[in-house]
Amino acid sequence: MLELHDITAGYDRKAPVVRNASLTVAPGEAVGLLGPSGCGKSTLARVAALLHRPESGTLLLDGEPVRHWRHRAPRDLRTAIGVVFQQPRLSADPRLRLIDLIAEPLRATGRRDEVPDRITELTPAVGLTPDLLDRRPHEVSDGQLQRACLARALVLRPRWLICDEMTAMLDASTTAALVAAVENYRAATGAGLLAVGHDQTLLRRWCDRLLHWDEVAAAGMGKLPRASGLREPSVVPPAT
Amino acid sequence: MTVTDRPPVLSVRGLSVRFLMPGGRRIAAVTDAHFEVAAGECLALIGESGCGKSVLASALLGLLPSNAQSAGQARLGELDLLAADERTLTRTVRGRLIGLIPQSPAAHLTPVRTVRSQLEETVGALTDARGRTAVRSAAESAAERAAFPADHLDRHPHQLSGGLAQRAATALALVGDAPLLLADEPTTGLDRDLVDHTVDELRRHVDDGDRALLMITHDLAAAERIADRVAVMYAGRIVELANTEAFFGTPGPRHPYSRGLLDALPERAFLPIPGMPPELGDLPDGCAFAPRCEQVTDACAALPPTTSHIACHHPHVPEDLRA
Ligand code: SF4
């Protein structure tokens, strides 16, 4: 299980962008989290991906409470989660060739010897061709770079995948191809998925269960009238 | 095939753009594009990133980099945009003949100045309004036409929501009363509700009958909502030009690439087109879609001519037309 309980998080203590958010993803389940842009859903996704430390609340990964985030998170937890973001150009190191971009997590975790096999498997799985692997990000299209970012997210065979607006910048065919690559990986490994986005049609088609932001979290900053005091705790959606 | 019977505002004939790369490589970014847009009409140019649609827009605005060569014609009234010099482009084309609605309004607006001051500056540059009061009221009326609220005029761009920033950018594009509006991916990154809202507002500026709108987008739902006609681009060529209703409804698209693109939508089959688009620096001699096409035959090794607005040797034939 990936469980987020009563998470409050943000960048300014006085105005958290996420308040009292809770959701769970069961192993093998695909959960879509739908919300307008700026609602805080990406911040919650970063908390779940161990990339942003919440101010309060708990994250349980397969029953184990997470106590440290970012580089302080224990390696076995970090390698259990793969993340793909909206903008590949912001998340990919522009100096790295695609092959190094994909292989880097293996090298960083001392699994260098797996590189050739994983590259051979993942290149066709995400729809890349071997000739593209030697190029740097500026020499490929947004769609090709996002395919490489997905391969990187899968390279350590994570049990959990977090896709934050993975396809928002992409055309219909590349979107369908990337979602198919994620689903093939999940079918083969039983990984769970949290897909965050604003496209209801897409998430409905992709996921087993769809959550709306306002049933996951209390109203965010600016929307919560100060005078009304504390909100009711948000409802934890039942896990299937 | 224009929806109105008016003469076209923009008429593009045989437009091609080549980039000359170091080492003598040539990139065929746009090849032999033909289309027209009339007043009161919206044409959506659709295709995936890297298909050449943004290069085509840059060519119309005279914003190609120095290593680009263009050929063909793009007539806007009496003027051929491709032959115009920089002085003409700056003084009469950008803003006056073509109003540009940019992809990222936040990047287009100057962060340190209020919306009012940017509008007033544009009014001063593009219209005959002179004197504080006249400029002020012209700026306010441009804001009003774009439904930008008057009580937000003194705000800075970062104080605006995505929707209001988009309206501020639209107001700037409307100031010069240009006969052609060119919208470059105006809905990228917006939520669906805001996409609908943005394209409905753009449509309103066309529906008053004086302006033509060319919208460049990879968002098929936005194209369906706003456009009278769609032009599908693949590997630098317009491979299909169709009425929006026929394209998205029945009988549906006829070019195999267009059919694949619609089938990829999550509300349809959600099946990707196999493979990836070709490199524009290394296009095959025949049909560029051939390696991905289910209908491919030996004939496709020759470049398909454009017949009835479709560039394909074996276009889809709707059921009821089959003998
Ligand atoms: S010309 Fe041939 S390969 Fe190209 S789209 Fe038509 S059928 Fe397919």
Coordinates of C-alpha atoms in Angstrom, one line a residue, chain B residues 2-319:
Chain B
T2 CA -13.9 28.0 -47.4
V3 CA -16.9 28.4 -45.1
T4 CA -17.5 32.0 -46.1
D5 CA -17.6 33.3 -49.7
R6 CA -15.3 36.2 -48.8
P7 CA -11.9 36.5 -50.3
P8 CA -9.2 35.0 -48.2
V9 CA -7.4 37.2 -45.6
L10 CA -4.4 35.0 -45.8
S11 CA -3.5 32.9 -48.9
V12 CA -0.5 30.6 -48.6
R13 CA 0.8 29.0 -51.8
G14 CA 3.7 26.5 -52.0
L15 CA 5.3 27.6 -48.7
S16 CA 8.5 25.7 -47.9
V17 CA 11.1 26.3 -45.3
R18 CA 14.6 24.7 -45.2
F19 CA 17.1 25.0 -42.4
L20 CA 20.7 24.8 -43.5
M21 CA 22.7 23.1 -40.8
P22 CA 26.4 23.0 -40.2
G23 CA 28.0 20.3 -42.3
G24 CA 25.6 21.0 -45.2
R25 CA 22.6 19.1 -43.7
R26 CA 19.2 20.4 -44.8
I27 CA 16.2 20.2 -42.6
A28 CA 12.9 20.2 -44.5
A29 CA 10.8 21.9 -41.8
V30 CA 7.8 22.9 -44.1
T31 CA 7.2 21.6 -47.6
D32 CA 4.8 22.9 -50.2
A33 CA 2.0 24.1 -47.9
H34 CA -1.1 25.5 -49.5
F35 CA -4.1 26.9 -47.6
E36 CA -6.3 30.0 -47.2
V37 CA -8.1 31.6 -44.3
A38 CA -11.1 34.0 -44.8
A39 CA -12.5 36.7 -42.6
G40 CA -14.9 35.2 -40.1
E41 CA -13.2 31.8 -40.3
C42 CA -10.9 29.8 -38.1
L43 CA -8.4 27.3 -39.5
A44 CA -6.7 25.0 -37.0
L45 CA -3.3 23.7 -38.0
I46 CA -2.8 20.4 -36.0
G47 CA 0.0 18.0 -35.6
E48 CA 2.5 16.7 -33.1
S49 CA 5.5 18.8 -31.8
G50 CA 8.2 19.0 -34.4
C51 CA 5.8 18.5 -37.4
G52 CA 6.6 22.0 -38.7
K53 CA 3.6 23.9 -37.6
S54 CA 5.4 26.4 -35.4
V55 CA 8.0 27.0 -38.1
L56 CA 5.2 27.8 -40.5
A57 CA 3.9 30.4 -38.1
S58 CA 7.3 31.9 -37.7
A59 CA 7.7 32.1 -41.4
L60 CA 4.4 34.1 -41.6
L61 CA 5.7 36.5 -39.0
G62 CA 9.1 36.9 -40.5
L63 CA 10.7 35.4 -37.4
L64 CA 12.7 32.6 -38.9
P65 CA 16.3 32.3 -37.8
S66 CA 19.1 33.4 -40.2
N67 CA 19.9 29.9 -41.4
A68 CA 16.4 29.4 -42.8
Q69 CA 15.4 29.7 -46.4
S70 CA 11.8 30.0 -47.4
A71 CA 10.1 29.7 -50.8
G72 CA 6.5 30.2 -52.0
Q73 CA 4.1 32.9 -51.2
A74 CA 2.0 34.0 -48.2
R75 CA -0.3 36.8 -49.3
L76 CA -2.0 39.0 -46.7
G77 CA -3.9 41.6 -48.7
E78 CA -1.5 43.1 -51.2
L79 CA 1.6 42.0 -49.3
D80 CA 3.7 38.8 -49.7
L81 CA 4.8 38.1 -46.2
L82 CA 7.7 35.9 -47.3
A83 CA 9.1 38.7 -49.5
A84 CA 8.6 41.5 -47.0
D85 CA 11.7 43.2 -45.5
E86 CA 12.3 43.5 -41.8
R87 CA 11.2 47.2 -41.7
T88 CA 7.8 46.3 -43.3
L89 CA 7.4 43.3 -41.0
T90 CA 8.1 45.5 -37.9
R91 CA 6.1 48.5 -38.9
T92 CA 3.1 47.0 -40.7
V93 CA 2.9 43.3 -40.2
R94 CA 3.4 42.3 -36.6
G95 CA 0.6 43.8 -34.5
R96 CA -1.0 45.7 -37.4
L97 CA -1.7 42.9 -39.9
I98 CA -1.2 39.9 -37.7
G99 CA -2.1 39.9 -34.0
L100 CA -0.1 37.2 -32.3
I101 CA -1.6 35.3 -29.4
P102 CA 1.3 33.5 -27.8
Q103 CA 1.8 30.1 -26.4
S104 CA 2.8 31.2 -23.0
P105 CA 1.2 34.5 -22.0
A106 CA 3.2 34.7 -18.9
A107 CA 6.4 34.8 -21.0
H108 CA 4.9 37.2 -23.5
L109 CA 3.9 39.8 -20.9
T110 CA 6.6 42.0 -19.3
P111 CA 6.8 40.9 -15.7
V112 CA 7.7 44.3 -14.1
R113 CA 5.0 46.4 -15.7
T114 CA 1.2 46.5 -15.2
V115 CA -1.2 45.2 -17.8
R116 CA -2.4 48.8 -18.4
S117 CA 1.1 50.2 -19.1
Q118 CA 1.8 47.4 -21.6
L119 CA -1.5 47.9 -23.3
E120 CA -1.0 51.7 -23.5
E121 CA 2.4 51.2 -25.0
T122 CA 1.1 48.9 -27.6
V123 CA -1.8 51.4 -28.4
G124 CA 0.9 54.1 -28.8
A125 CA 2.9 52.0 -31.1
L126 CA 0.1 50.5 -33.3
T127 CA -2.8 53.0 -33.5
D128 CA -3.4 56.7 -34.2
A129 CA -4.5 57.4 -30.7
R130 CA -2.5 60.3 -29.2
G131 CA -2.7 62.1 -25.9
R132 CA -3.1 60.5 -22.5
T133 CA -6.9 60.3 -22.4
A134 CA -7.2 58.8 -25.9
V135 CA -4.5 56.2 -25.3
R136 CA -5.9 55.4 -21.9
S137 CA -9.4 54.8 -23.3
A138 CA -8.1 52.8 -26.3
A139 CA -6.2 50.5 -23.9
E140 CA -9.3 50.1 -21.8
S141 CA -11.5 49.3 -24.8
A142 CA -9.0 46.6 -26.0
A143 CA -9.1 45.1 -22.5
E144 CA -12.8 45.1 -22.6
R145 CA -12.9 43.4 -26.0
A146 CA -10.8 40.6 -24.6
A147 CA -13.0 40.4 -21.5
F148 CA -10.1 41.5 -19.3
P149 CA -11.6 43.1 -16.2
A150 CA -11.0 46.8 -15.9
D151 CA -10.2 46.5 -12.1
H152 CA -7.3 44.2 -12.8
L153 CA -5.6 46.6 -15.3
D154 CA -3.2 47.9 -12.7
R155 CA -1.9 44.5 -11.8
H156 CA 1.3 42.9 -12.8
P157 CA 1.3 39.7 -14.8
H158 CA 2.3 37.5 -11.8
Q159 CA -0.8 38.7 -10.0
L160 CA -3.1 37.2 -12.7
S161 CA -4.5 33.7 -13.0
G162 CA -3.7 31.7 -16.1
G163 CA -7.0 32.6 -17.7
L164 CA -6.6 36.4 -17.1
A165 CA -3.0 36.3 -18.3
Q166 CA -4.3 34.7 -21.5
R167 CA -6.9 37.5 -21.8
A168 CA -4.3 40.2 -21.3
A169 CA -2.2 38.7 -24.1
T170 CA -5.3 38.5 -26.3
A171 CA -6.1 42.1 -25.5
L172 CA -2.5 43.0 -26.7
A173 CA -3.1 41.1 -29.9
L174 CA -6.4 42.9 -30.5
V175 CA -5.0 46.4 -30.1
G176 CA -3.9 46.8 -33.7
D177 CA -7.2 45.6 -35.1
A178 CA -5.2 43.2 -37.3
P179 CA -7.2 41.2 -40.0
L180 CA -5.4 38.0 -39.1
L181 CA -5.1 36.6 -35.6
L182 CA -2.4 33.9 -35.2
A183 CA -2.7 31.9 -32.0
D184 CA 0.3 29.6 -31.3
E185 CA -0.7 26.7 -29.0
P186 CA -2.9 29.1 -26.9
T187 CA -4.2 26.4 -24.7
T188 CA -1.0 24.5 -23.7
G189 CA -1.0 23.6 -20.0
L190 CA -4.5 25.0 -19.3
D191 CA -7.1 23.0 -17.6
R192 CA -9.9 21.7 -19.8
D193 CA -12.5 24.3 -18.5
L194 CA -10.0 27.1 -19.2
V195 CA -9.2 25.6 -22.7
D196 CA -12.9 25.7 -23.5
H197 CA -13.3 29.2 -22.2
T198 CA -10.2 30.5 -24.0
V199 CA -11.1 29.0 -27.4
D200 CA -14.7 30.3 -27.0
E201 CA -13.3 33.8 -26.5
L202 CA -11.0 33.5 -29.5
R203 CA -13.9 32.3 -31.5
R204 CA -15.9 35.4 -30.6
H205 CA -13.2 37.6 -32.2
V206 CA -13.7 35.8 -35.4
D207 CA -17.5 35.6 -35.3
D208 CA -17.8 39.4 -35.7
G209 CA -16.8 38.7 -39.3
D210 CA -13.9 41.0 -39.7
R211 CA -11.0 38.8 -38.7
A212 CA -9.5 35.5 -39.7
L213 CA -8.0 33.2 -37.1
L214 CA -5.2 30.7 -37.7
M215 CA -4.7 28.5 -34.7
I216 CA -1.7 26.2 -34.3
T217 CA -2.3 23.5 -31.8
H218 CA -1.7 19.9 -30.8
D219 CA -4.9 19.9 -28.8
L220 CA -7.5 18.1 -30.9
A221 CA -10.4 18.9 -28.6
A222 CA -9.6 22.6 -28.8
A223 CA -9.4 22.4 -32.6
E224 CA -12.7 20.6 -32.8
R225 CA -14.3 23.3 -30.6
I226 CA -13.1 26.3 -32.4
A227 CA -12.2 25.6 -36.0
D228 CA -14.3 25.7 -39.2
R229 CA -11.6 23.7 -41.0
V230 CA -8.5 21.7 -39.8
A231 CA -5.2 21.2 -41.6
V232 CA -3.2 18.2 -40.5
M233 CA 0.5 18.5 -40.7
Y234 CA 2.9 15.5 -40.8
A235 CA 6.7 15.7 -41.3
G236 CA 6.4 19.2 -42.7
R237 CA 3.6 18.7 -45.1
I238 CA -0.1 19.4 -44.9
V239 CA -1.5 15.9 -45.5
E240 CA -5.2 16.6 -45.1
L241 CA -7.4 19.7 -45.1
A242 CA -11.0 19.1 -44.1
N243 CA -14.1 20.6 -42.6
T244 CA -14.1 20.3 -38.9
E245 CA -17.4 18.6 -38.6
A246 CA -16.7 16.0 -41.3
F247 CA -13.2 15.4 -39.8
F248 CA -14.2 14.8 -36.2
G249 CA -17.7 13.4 -37.0
T250 CA -18.8 11.5 -40.0
P251 CA -17.4 10.5 -42.4
G252 CA -14.2 11.2 -40.3
P253 CA -10.7 11.8 -41.5
R254 CA -9.4 10.2 -44.7
H255 CA -5.6 10.3 -44.3
P256 CA -4.2 7.3 -42.4
Y257 CA -2.2 9.6 -40.2
S258 CA -5.2 11.7 -39.3
R259 CA -7.2 8.6 -38.6
G260 CA -4.4 7.3 -36.3
L261 CA -4.2 10.6 -34.5
L262 CA -8.0 10.6 -33.7
D263 CA -7.9 6.9 -32.7
A264 CA -5.2 7.7 -30.2
L265 CA -7.6 9.9 -28.2
P266 CA -8.6 8.5 -24.8
E267 CA -12.3 9.0 -25.7
R268 CA -11.7 6.8 -28.8
A269 CA -9.5 3.7 -29.2
F270 CA -6.6 5.2 -27.1
L271 CA -4.2 3.3 -29.4
P272 CA -0.9 5.0 -30.3
I273 CA 0.3 5.1 -33.9
P274 CA 3.2 2.7 -34.0
G275 CA 6.7 4.2 -34.3
M276 CA 7.8 7.8 -34.3
P277 CA 7.7 10.6 -36.8
P278 CA 10.7 10.7 -39.2
E279 CA 13.6 13.1 -38.8
L280 CA 13.0 16.2 -40.9
G281 CA 16.7 16.1 -41.9
D282 CA 16.3 12.6 -43.3
L283 CA 12.9 12.2 -45.0
P284 CA 12.3 9.3 -47.3
D285 CA 11.6 10.0 -51.0
G286 CA 8.1 8.7 -50.9
C287 CA 5.4 9.2 -48.3
A288 CA 6.9 10.2 -45.0
F289 CA 4.2 8.2 -43.1
A290 CA 4.9 4.9 -44.9
P291 CA 7.0 3.3 -42.1
R292 CA 4.0 3.7 -39.7
C293 CA 1.1 3.2 -42.1
E294 CA -1.1 0.1 -42.2
Q295 CA -2.3 0.9 -45.8
V296 CA 1.2 1.2 -47.3
T297 CA 1.8 -0.4 -50.7
D298 CA 4.5 -0.2 -53.3
A299 CA 2.9 2.9 -54.7
C300 CA 3.8 4.8 -51.5
A301 CA 7.5 4.8 -52.4
A302 CA 6.5 7.7 -54.7
L303 CA 5.5 11.0 -53.1
P304 CA 1.7 11.1 -53.0
P305 CA 0.2 14.2 -54.8
T306 CA -2.4 16.3 -53.0
T307 CA -5.8 15.4 -54.5
S308 CA -9.0 16.8 -53.0
H309 CA -7.0 18.1 -50.1
I310 CA -5.5 14.8 -49.2
A311 CA -1.9 13.7 -49.8
C312 CA -2.2 9.9 -49.8
H313 CA -2.2 7.1 -52.4
H314 CA -4.8 5.2 -50.5
P315 CA -7.1 7.5 -48.6
H316 CA -9.8 6.1 -46.5
V317 CA -13.1 5.7 -48.4
P318 CA -16.2 6.1 -46.2
E319 CA -18.4 3.0 -46.0

